[in-house]
mmCIF file with all atom_site columns, C-alpha atoms in Angstrom:
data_model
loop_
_atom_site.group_PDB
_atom_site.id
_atom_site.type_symbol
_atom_site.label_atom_id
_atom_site.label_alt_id
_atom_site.label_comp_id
_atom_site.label_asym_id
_atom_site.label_entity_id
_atom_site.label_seq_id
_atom_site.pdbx_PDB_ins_code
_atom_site.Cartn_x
_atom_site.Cartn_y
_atom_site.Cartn_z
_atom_site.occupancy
_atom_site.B_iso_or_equiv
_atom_site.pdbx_formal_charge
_atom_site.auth_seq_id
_atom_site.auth_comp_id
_atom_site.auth_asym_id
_atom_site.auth_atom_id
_atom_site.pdbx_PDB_model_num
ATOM 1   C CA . UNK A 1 1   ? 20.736 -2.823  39.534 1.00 64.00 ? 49  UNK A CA 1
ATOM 2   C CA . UNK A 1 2   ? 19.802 -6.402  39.161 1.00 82.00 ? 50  UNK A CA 1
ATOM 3   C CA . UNK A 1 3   ? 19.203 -7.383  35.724 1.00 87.00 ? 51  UNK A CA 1
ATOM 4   C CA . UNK A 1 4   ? 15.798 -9.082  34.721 1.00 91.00 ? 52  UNK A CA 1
ATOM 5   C CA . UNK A 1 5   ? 15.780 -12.581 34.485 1.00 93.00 ? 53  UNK A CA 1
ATOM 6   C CA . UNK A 1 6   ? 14.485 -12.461 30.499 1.00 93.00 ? 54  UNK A CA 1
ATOM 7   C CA . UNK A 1 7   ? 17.699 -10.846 29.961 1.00 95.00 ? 55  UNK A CA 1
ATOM 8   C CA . UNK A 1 8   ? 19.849 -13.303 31.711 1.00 95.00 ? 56  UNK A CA 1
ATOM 9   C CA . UNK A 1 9   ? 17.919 -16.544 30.393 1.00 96.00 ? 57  UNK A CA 1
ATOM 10  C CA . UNK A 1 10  ? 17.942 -14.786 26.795 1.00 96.00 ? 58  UNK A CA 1
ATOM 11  C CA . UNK A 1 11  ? 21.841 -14.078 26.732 1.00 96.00 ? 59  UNK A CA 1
ATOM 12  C CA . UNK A 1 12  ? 22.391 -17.573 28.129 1.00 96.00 ? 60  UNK A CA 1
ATOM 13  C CA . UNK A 1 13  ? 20.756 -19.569 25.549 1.00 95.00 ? 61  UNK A CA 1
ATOM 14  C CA . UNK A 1 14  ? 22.025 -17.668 22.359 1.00 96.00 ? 62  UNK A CA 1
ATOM 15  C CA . UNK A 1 15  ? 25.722 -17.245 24.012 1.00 96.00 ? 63  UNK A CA 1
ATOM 16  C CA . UNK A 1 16  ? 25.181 -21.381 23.894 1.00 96.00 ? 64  UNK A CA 1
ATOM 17  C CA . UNK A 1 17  ? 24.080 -22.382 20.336 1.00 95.00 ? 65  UNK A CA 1
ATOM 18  C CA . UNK A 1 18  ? 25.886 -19.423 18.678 1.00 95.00 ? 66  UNK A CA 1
ATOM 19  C CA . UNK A 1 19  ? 27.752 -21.123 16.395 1.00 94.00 ? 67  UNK A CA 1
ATOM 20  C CA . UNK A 1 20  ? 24.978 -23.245 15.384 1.00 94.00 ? 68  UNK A CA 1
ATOM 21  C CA . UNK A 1 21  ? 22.248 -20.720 14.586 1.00 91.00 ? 69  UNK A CA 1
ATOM 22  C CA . UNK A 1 22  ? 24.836 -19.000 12.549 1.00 92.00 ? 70  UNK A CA 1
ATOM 23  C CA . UNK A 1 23  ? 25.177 -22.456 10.586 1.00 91.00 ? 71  UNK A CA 1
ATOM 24  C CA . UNK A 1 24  ? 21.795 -23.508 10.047 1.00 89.00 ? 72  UNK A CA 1
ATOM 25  C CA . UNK A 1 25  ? 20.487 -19.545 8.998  1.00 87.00 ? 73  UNK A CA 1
ATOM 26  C CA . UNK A 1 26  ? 23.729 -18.575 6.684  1.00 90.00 ? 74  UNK A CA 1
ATOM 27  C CA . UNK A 1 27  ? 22.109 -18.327 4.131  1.00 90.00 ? 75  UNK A CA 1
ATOM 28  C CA . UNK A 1 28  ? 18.494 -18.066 5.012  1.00 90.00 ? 76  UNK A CA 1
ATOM 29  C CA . UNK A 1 29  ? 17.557 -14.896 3.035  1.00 94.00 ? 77  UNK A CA 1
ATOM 30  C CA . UNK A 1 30  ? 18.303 -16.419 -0.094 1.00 92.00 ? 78  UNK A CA 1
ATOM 31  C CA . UNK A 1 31  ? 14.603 -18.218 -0.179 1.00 91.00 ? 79  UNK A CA 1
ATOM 32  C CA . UNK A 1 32  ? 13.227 -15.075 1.402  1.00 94.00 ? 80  UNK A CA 1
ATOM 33  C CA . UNK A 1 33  ? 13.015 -12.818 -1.317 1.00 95.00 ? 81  UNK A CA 1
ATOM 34  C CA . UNK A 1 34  ? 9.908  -10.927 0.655  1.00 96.00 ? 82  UNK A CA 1
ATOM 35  C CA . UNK A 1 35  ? 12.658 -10.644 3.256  1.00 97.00 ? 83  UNK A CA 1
ATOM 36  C CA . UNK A 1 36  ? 15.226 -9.069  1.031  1.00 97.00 ? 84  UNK A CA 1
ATOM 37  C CA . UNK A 1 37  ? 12.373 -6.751  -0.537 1.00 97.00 ? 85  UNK A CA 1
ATOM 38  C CA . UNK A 1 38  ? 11.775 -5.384  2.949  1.00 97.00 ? 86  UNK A CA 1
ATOM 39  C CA . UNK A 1 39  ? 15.250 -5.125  4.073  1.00 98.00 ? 87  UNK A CA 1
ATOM 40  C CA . UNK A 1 40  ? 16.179 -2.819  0.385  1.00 98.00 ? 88  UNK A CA 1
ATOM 41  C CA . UNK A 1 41  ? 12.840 -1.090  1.030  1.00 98.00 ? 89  UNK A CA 1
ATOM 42  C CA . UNK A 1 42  ? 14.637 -0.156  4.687  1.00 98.00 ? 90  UNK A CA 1
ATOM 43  C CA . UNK A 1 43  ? 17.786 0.942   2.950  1.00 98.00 ? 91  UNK A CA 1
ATOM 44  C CA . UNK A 1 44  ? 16.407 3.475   0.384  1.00 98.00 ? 92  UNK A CA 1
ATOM 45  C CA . UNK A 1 45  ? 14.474 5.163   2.781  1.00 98.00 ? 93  UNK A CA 1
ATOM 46  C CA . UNK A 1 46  ? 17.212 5.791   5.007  1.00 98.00 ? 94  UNK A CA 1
ATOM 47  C CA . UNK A 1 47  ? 19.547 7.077   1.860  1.00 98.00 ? 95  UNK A CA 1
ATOM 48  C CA . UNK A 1 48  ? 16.597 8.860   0.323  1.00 97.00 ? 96  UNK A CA 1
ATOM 49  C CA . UNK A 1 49  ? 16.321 10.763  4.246  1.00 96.00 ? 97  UNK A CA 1
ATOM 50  C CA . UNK A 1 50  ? 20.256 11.324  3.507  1.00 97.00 ? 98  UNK A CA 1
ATOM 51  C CA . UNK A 1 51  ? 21.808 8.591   5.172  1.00 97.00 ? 99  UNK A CA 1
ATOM 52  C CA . UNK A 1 52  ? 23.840 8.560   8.412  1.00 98.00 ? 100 UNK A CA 1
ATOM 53  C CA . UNK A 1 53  ? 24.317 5.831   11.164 1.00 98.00 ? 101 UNK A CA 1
ATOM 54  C CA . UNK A 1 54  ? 22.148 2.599   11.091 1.00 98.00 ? 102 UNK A CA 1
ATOM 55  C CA . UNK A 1 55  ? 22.446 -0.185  13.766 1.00 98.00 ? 103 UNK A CA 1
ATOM 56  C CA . UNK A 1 56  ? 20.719 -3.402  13.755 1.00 98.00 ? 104 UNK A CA 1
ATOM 57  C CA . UNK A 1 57  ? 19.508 -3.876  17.244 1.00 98.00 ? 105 UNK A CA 1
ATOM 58  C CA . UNK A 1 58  ? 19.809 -8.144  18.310 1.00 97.00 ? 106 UNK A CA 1
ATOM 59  C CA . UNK A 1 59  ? 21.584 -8.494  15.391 1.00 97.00 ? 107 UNK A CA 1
ATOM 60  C CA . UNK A 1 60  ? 22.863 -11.852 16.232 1.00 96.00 ? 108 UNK A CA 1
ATOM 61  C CA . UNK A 1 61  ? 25.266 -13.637 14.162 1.00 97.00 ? 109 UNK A CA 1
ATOM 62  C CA . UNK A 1 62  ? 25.438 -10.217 11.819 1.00 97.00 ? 110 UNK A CA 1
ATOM 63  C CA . UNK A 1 63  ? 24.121 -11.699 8.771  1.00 96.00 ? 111 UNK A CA 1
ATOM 64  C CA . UNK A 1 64  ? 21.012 -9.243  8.276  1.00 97.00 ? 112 UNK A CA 1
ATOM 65  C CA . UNK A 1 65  ? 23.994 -6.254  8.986  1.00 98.00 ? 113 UNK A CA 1
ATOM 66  C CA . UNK A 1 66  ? 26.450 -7.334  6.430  1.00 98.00 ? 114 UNK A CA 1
ATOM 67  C CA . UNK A 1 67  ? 23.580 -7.594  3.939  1.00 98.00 ? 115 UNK A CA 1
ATOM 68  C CA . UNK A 1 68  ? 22.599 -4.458  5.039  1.00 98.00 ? 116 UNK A CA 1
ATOM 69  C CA . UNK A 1 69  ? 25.780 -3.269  4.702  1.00 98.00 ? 117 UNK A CA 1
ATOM 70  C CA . UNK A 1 70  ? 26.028 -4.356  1.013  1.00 98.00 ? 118 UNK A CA 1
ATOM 71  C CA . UNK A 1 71  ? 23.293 -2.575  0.372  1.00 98.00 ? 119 UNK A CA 1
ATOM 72  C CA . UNK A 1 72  ? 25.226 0.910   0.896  1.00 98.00 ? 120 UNK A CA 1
ATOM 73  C CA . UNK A 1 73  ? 24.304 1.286   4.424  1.00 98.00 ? 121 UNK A CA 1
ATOM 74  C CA . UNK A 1 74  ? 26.865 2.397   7.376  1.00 98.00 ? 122 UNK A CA 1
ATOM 75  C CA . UNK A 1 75  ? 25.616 0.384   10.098 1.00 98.00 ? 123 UNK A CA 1
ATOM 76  C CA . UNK A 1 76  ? 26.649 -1.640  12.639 1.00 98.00 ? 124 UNK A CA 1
ATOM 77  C CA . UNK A 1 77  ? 25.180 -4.359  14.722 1.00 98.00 ? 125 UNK A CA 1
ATOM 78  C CA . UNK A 1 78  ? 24.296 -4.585  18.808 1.00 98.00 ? 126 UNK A CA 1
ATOM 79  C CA . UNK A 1 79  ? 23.217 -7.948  20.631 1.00 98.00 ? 127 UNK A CA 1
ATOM 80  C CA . UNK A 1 80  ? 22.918 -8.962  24.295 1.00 97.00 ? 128 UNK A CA 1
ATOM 81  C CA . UNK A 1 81  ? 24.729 -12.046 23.833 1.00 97.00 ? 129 UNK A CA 1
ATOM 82  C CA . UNK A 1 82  ? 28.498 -11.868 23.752 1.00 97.00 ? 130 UNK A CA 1
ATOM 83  C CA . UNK A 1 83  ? 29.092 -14.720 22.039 1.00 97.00 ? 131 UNK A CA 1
ATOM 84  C CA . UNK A 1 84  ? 27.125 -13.859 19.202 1.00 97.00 ? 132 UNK A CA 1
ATOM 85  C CA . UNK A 1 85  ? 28.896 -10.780 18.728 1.00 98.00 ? 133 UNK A CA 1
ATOM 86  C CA . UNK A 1 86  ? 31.994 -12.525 19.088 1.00 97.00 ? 134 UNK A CA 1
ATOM 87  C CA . UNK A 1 87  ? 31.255 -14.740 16.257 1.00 97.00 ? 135 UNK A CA 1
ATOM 88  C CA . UNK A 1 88  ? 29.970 -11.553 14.180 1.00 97.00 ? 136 UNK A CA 1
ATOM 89  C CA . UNK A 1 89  ? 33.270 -9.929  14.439 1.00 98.00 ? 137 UNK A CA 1
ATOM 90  C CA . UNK A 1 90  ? 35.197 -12.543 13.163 1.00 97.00 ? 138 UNK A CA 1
ATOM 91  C CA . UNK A 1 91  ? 32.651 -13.715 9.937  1.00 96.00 ? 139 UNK A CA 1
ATOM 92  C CA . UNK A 1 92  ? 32.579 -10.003 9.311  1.00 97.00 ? 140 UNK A CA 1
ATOM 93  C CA . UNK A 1 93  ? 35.480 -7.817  10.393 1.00 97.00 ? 141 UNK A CA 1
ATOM 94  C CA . UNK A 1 94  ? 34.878 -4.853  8.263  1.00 96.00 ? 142 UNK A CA 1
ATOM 95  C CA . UNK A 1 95  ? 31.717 -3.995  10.650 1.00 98.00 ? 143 UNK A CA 1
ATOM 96  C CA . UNK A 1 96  ? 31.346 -2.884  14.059 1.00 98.00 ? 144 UNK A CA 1
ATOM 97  C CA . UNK A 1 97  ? 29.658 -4.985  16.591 1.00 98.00 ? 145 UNK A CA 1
ATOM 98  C CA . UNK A 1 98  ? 28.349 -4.295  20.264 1.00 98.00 ? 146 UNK A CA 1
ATOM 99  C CA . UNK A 1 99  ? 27.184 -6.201  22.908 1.00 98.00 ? 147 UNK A CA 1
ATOM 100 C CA . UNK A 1 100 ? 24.185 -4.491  24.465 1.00 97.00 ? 148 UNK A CA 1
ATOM 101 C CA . UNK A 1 101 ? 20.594 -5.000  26.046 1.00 96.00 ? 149 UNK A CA 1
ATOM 102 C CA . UNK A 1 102 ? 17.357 -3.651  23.812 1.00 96.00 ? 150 UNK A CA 1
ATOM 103 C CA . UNK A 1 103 ? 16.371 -2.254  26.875 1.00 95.00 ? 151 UNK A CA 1
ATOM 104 C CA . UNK A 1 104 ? 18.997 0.533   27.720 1.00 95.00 ? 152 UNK A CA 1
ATOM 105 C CA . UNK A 1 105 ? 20.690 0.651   24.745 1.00 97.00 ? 153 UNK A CA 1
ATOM 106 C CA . UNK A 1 106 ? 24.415 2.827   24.934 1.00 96.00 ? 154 UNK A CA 1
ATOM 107 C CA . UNK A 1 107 ? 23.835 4.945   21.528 1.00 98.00 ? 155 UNK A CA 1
ATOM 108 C CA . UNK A 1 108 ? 23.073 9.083   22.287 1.00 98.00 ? 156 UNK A CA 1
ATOM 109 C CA . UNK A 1 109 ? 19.600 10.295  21.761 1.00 98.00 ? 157 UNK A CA 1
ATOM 110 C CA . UNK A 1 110 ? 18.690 10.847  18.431 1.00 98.00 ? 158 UNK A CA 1
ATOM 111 C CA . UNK A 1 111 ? 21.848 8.713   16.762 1.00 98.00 ? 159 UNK A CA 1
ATOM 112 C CA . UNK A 1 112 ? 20.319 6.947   14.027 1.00 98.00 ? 160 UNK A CA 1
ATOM 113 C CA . UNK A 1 113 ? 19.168 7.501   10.706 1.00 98.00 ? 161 UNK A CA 1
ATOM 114 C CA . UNK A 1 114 ? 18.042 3.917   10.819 1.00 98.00 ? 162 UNK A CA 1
ATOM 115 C CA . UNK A 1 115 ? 16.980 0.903   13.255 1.00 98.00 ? 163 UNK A CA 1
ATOM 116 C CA . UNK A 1 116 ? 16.353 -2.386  12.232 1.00 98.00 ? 164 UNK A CA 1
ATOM 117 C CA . UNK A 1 117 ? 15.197 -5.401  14.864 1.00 98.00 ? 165 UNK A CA 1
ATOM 118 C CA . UNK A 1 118 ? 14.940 -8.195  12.602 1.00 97.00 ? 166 UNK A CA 1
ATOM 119 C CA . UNK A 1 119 ? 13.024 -11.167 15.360 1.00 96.00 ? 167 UNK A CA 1
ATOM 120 C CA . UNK A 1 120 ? 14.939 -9.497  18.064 1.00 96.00 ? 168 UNK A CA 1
ATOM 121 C CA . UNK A 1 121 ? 12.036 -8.081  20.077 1.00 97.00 ? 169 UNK A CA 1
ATOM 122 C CA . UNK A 1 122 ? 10.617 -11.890 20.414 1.00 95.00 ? 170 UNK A CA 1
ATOM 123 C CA . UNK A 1 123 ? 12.167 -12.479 23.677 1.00 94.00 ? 171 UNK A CA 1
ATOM 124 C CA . UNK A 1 124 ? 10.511 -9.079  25.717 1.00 96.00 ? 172 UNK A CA 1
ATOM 125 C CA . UNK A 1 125 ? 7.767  -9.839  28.059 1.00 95.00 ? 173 UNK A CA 1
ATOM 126 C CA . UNK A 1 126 ? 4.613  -7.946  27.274 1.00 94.00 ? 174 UNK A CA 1
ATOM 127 C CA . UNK A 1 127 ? 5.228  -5.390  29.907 1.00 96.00 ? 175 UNK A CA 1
ATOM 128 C CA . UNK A 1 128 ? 8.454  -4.801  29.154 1.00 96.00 ? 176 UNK A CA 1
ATOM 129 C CA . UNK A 1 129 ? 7.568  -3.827  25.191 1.00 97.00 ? 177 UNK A CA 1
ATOM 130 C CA . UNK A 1 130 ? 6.879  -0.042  26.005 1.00 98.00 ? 178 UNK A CA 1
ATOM 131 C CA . UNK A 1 131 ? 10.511 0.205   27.308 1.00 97.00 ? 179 UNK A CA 1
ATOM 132 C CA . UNK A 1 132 ? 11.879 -1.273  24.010 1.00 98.00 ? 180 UNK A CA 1
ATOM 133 C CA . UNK A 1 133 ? 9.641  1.184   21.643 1.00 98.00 ? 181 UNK A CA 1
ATOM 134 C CA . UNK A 1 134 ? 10.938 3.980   23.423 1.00 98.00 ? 182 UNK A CA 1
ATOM 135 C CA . UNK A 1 135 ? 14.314 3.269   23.185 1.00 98.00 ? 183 UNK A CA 1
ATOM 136 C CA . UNK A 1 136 ? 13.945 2.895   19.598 1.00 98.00 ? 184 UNK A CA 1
ATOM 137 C CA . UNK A 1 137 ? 12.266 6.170   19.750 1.00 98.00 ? 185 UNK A CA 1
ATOM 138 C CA . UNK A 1 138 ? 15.046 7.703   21.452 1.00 98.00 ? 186 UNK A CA 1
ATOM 139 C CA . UNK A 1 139 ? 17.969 6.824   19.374 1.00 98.00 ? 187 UNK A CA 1
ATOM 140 C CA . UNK A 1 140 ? 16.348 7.617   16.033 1.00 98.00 ? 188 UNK A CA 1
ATOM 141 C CA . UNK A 1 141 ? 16.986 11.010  14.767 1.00 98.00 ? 189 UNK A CA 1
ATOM 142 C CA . UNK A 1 142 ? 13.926 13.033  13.503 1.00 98.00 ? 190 UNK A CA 1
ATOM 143 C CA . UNK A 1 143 ? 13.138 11.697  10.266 1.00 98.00 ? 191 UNK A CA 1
ATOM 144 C CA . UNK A 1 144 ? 14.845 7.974   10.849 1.00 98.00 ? 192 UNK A CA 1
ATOM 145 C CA . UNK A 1 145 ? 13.268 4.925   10.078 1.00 98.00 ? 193 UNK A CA 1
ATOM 146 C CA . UNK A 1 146 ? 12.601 1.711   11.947 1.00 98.00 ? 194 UNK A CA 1
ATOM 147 C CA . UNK A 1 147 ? 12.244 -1.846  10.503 1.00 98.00 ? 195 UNK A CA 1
ATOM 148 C CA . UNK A 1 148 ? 10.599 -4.525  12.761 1.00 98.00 ? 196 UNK A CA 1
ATOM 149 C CA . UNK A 1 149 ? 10.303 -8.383  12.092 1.00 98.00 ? 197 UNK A CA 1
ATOM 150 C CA . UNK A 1 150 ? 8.238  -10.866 14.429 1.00 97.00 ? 198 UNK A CA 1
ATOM 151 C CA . UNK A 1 151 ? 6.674  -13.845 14.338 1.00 96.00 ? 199 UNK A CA 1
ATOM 152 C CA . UNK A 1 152 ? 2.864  -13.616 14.191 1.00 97.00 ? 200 UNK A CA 1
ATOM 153 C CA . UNK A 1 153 ? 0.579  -15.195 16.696 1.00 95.00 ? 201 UNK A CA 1
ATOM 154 C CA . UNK A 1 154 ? -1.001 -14.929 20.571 1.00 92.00 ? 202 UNK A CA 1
ATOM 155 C CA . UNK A 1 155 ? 0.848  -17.861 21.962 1.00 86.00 ? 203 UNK A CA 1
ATOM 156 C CA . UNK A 1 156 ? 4.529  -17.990 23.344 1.00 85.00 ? 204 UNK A CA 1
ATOM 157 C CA . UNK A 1 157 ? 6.561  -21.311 21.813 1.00 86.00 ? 205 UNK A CA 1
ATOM 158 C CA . UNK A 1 158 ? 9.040  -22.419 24.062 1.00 91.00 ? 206 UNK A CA 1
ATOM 159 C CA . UNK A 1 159 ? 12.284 -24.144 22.927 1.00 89.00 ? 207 UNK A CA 1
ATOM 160 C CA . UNK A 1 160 ? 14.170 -26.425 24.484 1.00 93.00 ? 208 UNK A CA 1
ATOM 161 C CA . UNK A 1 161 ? 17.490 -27.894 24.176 1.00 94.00 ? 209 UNK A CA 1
ATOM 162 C CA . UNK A 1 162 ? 18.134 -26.438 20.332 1.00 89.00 ? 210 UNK A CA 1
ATOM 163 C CA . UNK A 1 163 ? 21.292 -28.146 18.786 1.00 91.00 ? 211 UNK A CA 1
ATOM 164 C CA . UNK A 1 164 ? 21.186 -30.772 21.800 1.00 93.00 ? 212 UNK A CA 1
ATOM 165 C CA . UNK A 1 165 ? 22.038 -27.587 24.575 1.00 93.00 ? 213 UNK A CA 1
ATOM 166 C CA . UNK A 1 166 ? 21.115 -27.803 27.695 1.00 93.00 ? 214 UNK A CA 1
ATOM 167 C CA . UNK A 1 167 ? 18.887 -24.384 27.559 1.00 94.00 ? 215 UNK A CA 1
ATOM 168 C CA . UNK A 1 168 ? 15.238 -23.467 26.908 1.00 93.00 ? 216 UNK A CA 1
ATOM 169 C CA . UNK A 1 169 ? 13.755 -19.693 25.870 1.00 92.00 ? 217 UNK A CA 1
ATOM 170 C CA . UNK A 1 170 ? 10.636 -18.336 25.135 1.00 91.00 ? 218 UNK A CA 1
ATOM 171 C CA . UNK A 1 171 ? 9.606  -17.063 21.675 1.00 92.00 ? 219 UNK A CA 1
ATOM 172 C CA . UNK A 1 172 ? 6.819  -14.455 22.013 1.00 94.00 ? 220 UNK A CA 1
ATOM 173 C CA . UNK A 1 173 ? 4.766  -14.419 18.756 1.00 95.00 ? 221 UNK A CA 1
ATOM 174 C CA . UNK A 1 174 ? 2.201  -11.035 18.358 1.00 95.00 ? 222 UNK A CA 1
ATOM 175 C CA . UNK A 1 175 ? -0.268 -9.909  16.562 1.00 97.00 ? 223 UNK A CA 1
ATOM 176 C CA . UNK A 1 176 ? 0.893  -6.426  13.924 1.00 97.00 ? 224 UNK A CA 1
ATOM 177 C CA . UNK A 1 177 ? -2.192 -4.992  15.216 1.00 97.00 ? 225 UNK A CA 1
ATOM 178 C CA . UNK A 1 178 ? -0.821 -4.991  18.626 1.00 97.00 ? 226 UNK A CA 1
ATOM 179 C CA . UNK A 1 179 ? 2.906  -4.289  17.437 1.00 98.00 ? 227 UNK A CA 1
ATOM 180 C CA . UNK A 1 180 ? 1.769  -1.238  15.472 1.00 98.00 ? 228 UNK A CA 1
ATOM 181 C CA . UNK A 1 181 ? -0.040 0.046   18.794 1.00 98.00 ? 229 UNK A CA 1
ATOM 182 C CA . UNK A 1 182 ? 2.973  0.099   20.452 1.00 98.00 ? 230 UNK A CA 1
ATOM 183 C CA . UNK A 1 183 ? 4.862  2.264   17.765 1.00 98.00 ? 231 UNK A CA 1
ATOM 184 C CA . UNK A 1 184 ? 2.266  4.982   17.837 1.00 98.00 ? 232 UNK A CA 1
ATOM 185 C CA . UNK A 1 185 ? 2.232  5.162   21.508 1.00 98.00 ? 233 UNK A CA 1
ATOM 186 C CA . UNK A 1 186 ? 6.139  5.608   21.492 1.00 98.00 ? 234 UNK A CA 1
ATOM 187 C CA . UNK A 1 187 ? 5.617  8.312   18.874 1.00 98.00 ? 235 UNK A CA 1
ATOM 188 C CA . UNK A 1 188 ? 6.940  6.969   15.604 1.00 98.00 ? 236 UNK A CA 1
ATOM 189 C CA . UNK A 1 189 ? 4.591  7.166   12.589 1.00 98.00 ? 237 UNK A CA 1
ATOM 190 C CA . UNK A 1 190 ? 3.568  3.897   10.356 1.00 98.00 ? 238 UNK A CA 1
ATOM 191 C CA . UNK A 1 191 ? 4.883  3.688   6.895  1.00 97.00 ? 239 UNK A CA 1
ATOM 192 C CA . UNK A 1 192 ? 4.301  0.126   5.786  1.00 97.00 ? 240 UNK A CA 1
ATOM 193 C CA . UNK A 1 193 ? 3.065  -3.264  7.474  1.00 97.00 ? 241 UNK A CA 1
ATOM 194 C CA . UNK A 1 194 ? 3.600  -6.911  5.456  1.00 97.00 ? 242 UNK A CA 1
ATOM 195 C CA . UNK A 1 195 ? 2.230  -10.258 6.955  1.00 97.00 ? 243 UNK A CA 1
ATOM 196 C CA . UNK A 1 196 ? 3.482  -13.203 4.937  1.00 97.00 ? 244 UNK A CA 1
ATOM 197 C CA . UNK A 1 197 ? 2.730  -16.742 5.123  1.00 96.00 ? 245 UNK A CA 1
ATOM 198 C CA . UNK A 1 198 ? 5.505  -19.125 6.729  1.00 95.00 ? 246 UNK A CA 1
ATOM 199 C CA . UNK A 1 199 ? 7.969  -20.857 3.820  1.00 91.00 ? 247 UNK A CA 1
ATOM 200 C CA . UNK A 1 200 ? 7.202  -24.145 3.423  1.00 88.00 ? 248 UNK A CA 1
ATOM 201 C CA . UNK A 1 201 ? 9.817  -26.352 4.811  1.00 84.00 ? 249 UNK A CA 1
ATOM 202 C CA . UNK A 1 202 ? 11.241 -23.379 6.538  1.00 84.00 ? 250 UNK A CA 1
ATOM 203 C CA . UNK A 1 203 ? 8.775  -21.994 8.720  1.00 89.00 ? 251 UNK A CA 1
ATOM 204 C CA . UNK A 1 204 ? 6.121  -23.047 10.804 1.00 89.00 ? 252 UNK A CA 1
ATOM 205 C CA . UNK A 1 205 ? 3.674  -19.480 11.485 1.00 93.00 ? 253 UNK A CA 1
ATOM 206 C CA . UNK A 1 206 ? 3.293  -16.308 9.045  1.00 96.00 ? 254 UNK A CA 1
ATOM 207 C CA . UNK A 1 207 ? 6.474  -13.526 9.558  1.00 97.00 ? 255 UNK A CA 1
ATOM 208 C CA . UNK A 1 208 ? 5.570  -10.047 10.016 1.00 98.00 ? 256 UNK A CA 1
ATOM 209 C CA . UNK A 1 209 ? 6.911  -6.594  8.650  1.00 98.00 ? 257 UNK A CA 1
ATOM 210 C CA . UNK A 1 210 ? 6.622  -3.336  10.225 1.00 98.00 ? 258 UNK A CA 1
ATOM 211 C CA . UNK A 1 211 ? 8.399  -0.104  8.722  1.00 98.00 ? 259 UNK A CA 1
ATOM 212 C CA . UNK A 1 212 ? 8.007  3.466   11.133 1.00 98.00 ? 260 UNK A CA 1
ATOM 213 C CA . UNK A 1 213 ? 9.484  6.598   11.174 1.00 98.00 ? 261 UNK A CA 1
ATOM 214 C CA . UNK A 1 214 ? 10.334 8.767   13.495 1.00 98.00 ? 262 UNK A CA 1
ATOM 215 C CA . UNK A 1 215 ? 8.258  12.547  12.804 1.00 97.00 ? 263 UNK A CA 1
#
């Protein structure tokens, strides 16, 4: 089967500046604290449901996964671009990382206690959205929670040439009302929803938080 071009574009352009974007966001959730309250909120929920297998799905570089993981979480990480992965094994070798596609993800049906895609659904063309809710659906055991993170806004930005590389992607902003939508229509129930504004210097539109779970 040929793989969509999103995919292919996507993969390209954050196999590229991988070692960059791990530079420049290191260290990112230290002026985030709305971040970090989100990302704890995540992790007691999943231990107060008993724990078990968490993965964060696009998990780039693996910095949201280790900090996961020092919260007391078991998780690993799973990203379509190899090169990101390759850089997350070697900055953190005590964790597990994957390469695979949001899309068809390679995890059994009903594997996770937990999900988290922290900006990693930003790249999915409208149409293609339904596939990705269902898939996070899929893989969540009954009772497992899901974590979302966007950017919030109607129109795409498109980047080109980040770092001085030769590549260009799109960055699909929504709105929560529209995100949540999608959740109940894959079946998962809403828990919690946080729009914040951007952080000065930092970022440029507000951030958005969804939390689900799975019935």
């Amino acid at each position: 089967m040929t793989e969509p071009e999103f995919l292919t574009t996507a993969r390209a352009f954050y196999d590229a500046i991988a070692a960059d974007y791990a530079d420049r966001y290191r260290d990112e959730l230290a002026v985030k604290p709305l971040d970090r309250a989100m990302l704890a909120s995540f992790a007691e929920l999943v231990q107060a449901s008993g724990g078990g297998p968490v993965a964060e799905l696009g998990c780039g570089p693996g910095r949201v996964t280790a900090h996961l993981d020092g919260l007391g979480l078991e998780i690993s990480g799973i990203d379509l671009s190899p090169g990101m992965v390759a850089l997350a094994r070697r900055t953190h070798p005590g964790l597990r990382f994957e390469v695979g596609s949001l899309l068809g993800l390679d995890l059994a049906d009903g594997a996770l206690a937990g999900a988290v895609a922290w900006f990693s659904i930003i790249h999915t063309p409208q149409d293609r959205l339904p596939e990705v809710f269902a898939e996070f659906h899929r893989v969540l055991a009954p009772g497992g929670h899901l974590l979302l993170a966007f950017q919030v806004g109607d129109e795409p930005l498109r980047v080109e040439r980040p770092f001085g590389h030769p590549v260009a992607l799109d960055f699909r902003r929504q709105q929560p009302d529209h995100i949540t939508a999608l959740a109940r229509t894959a079946g998962l129930e809403i828990t919690a929803r946080l729009v914040r504004e951007p952080v000065a210097g930092v970022e440029k539109t507000p951030q958005a938080y969804l939390l689900a779970r799975k019935p």
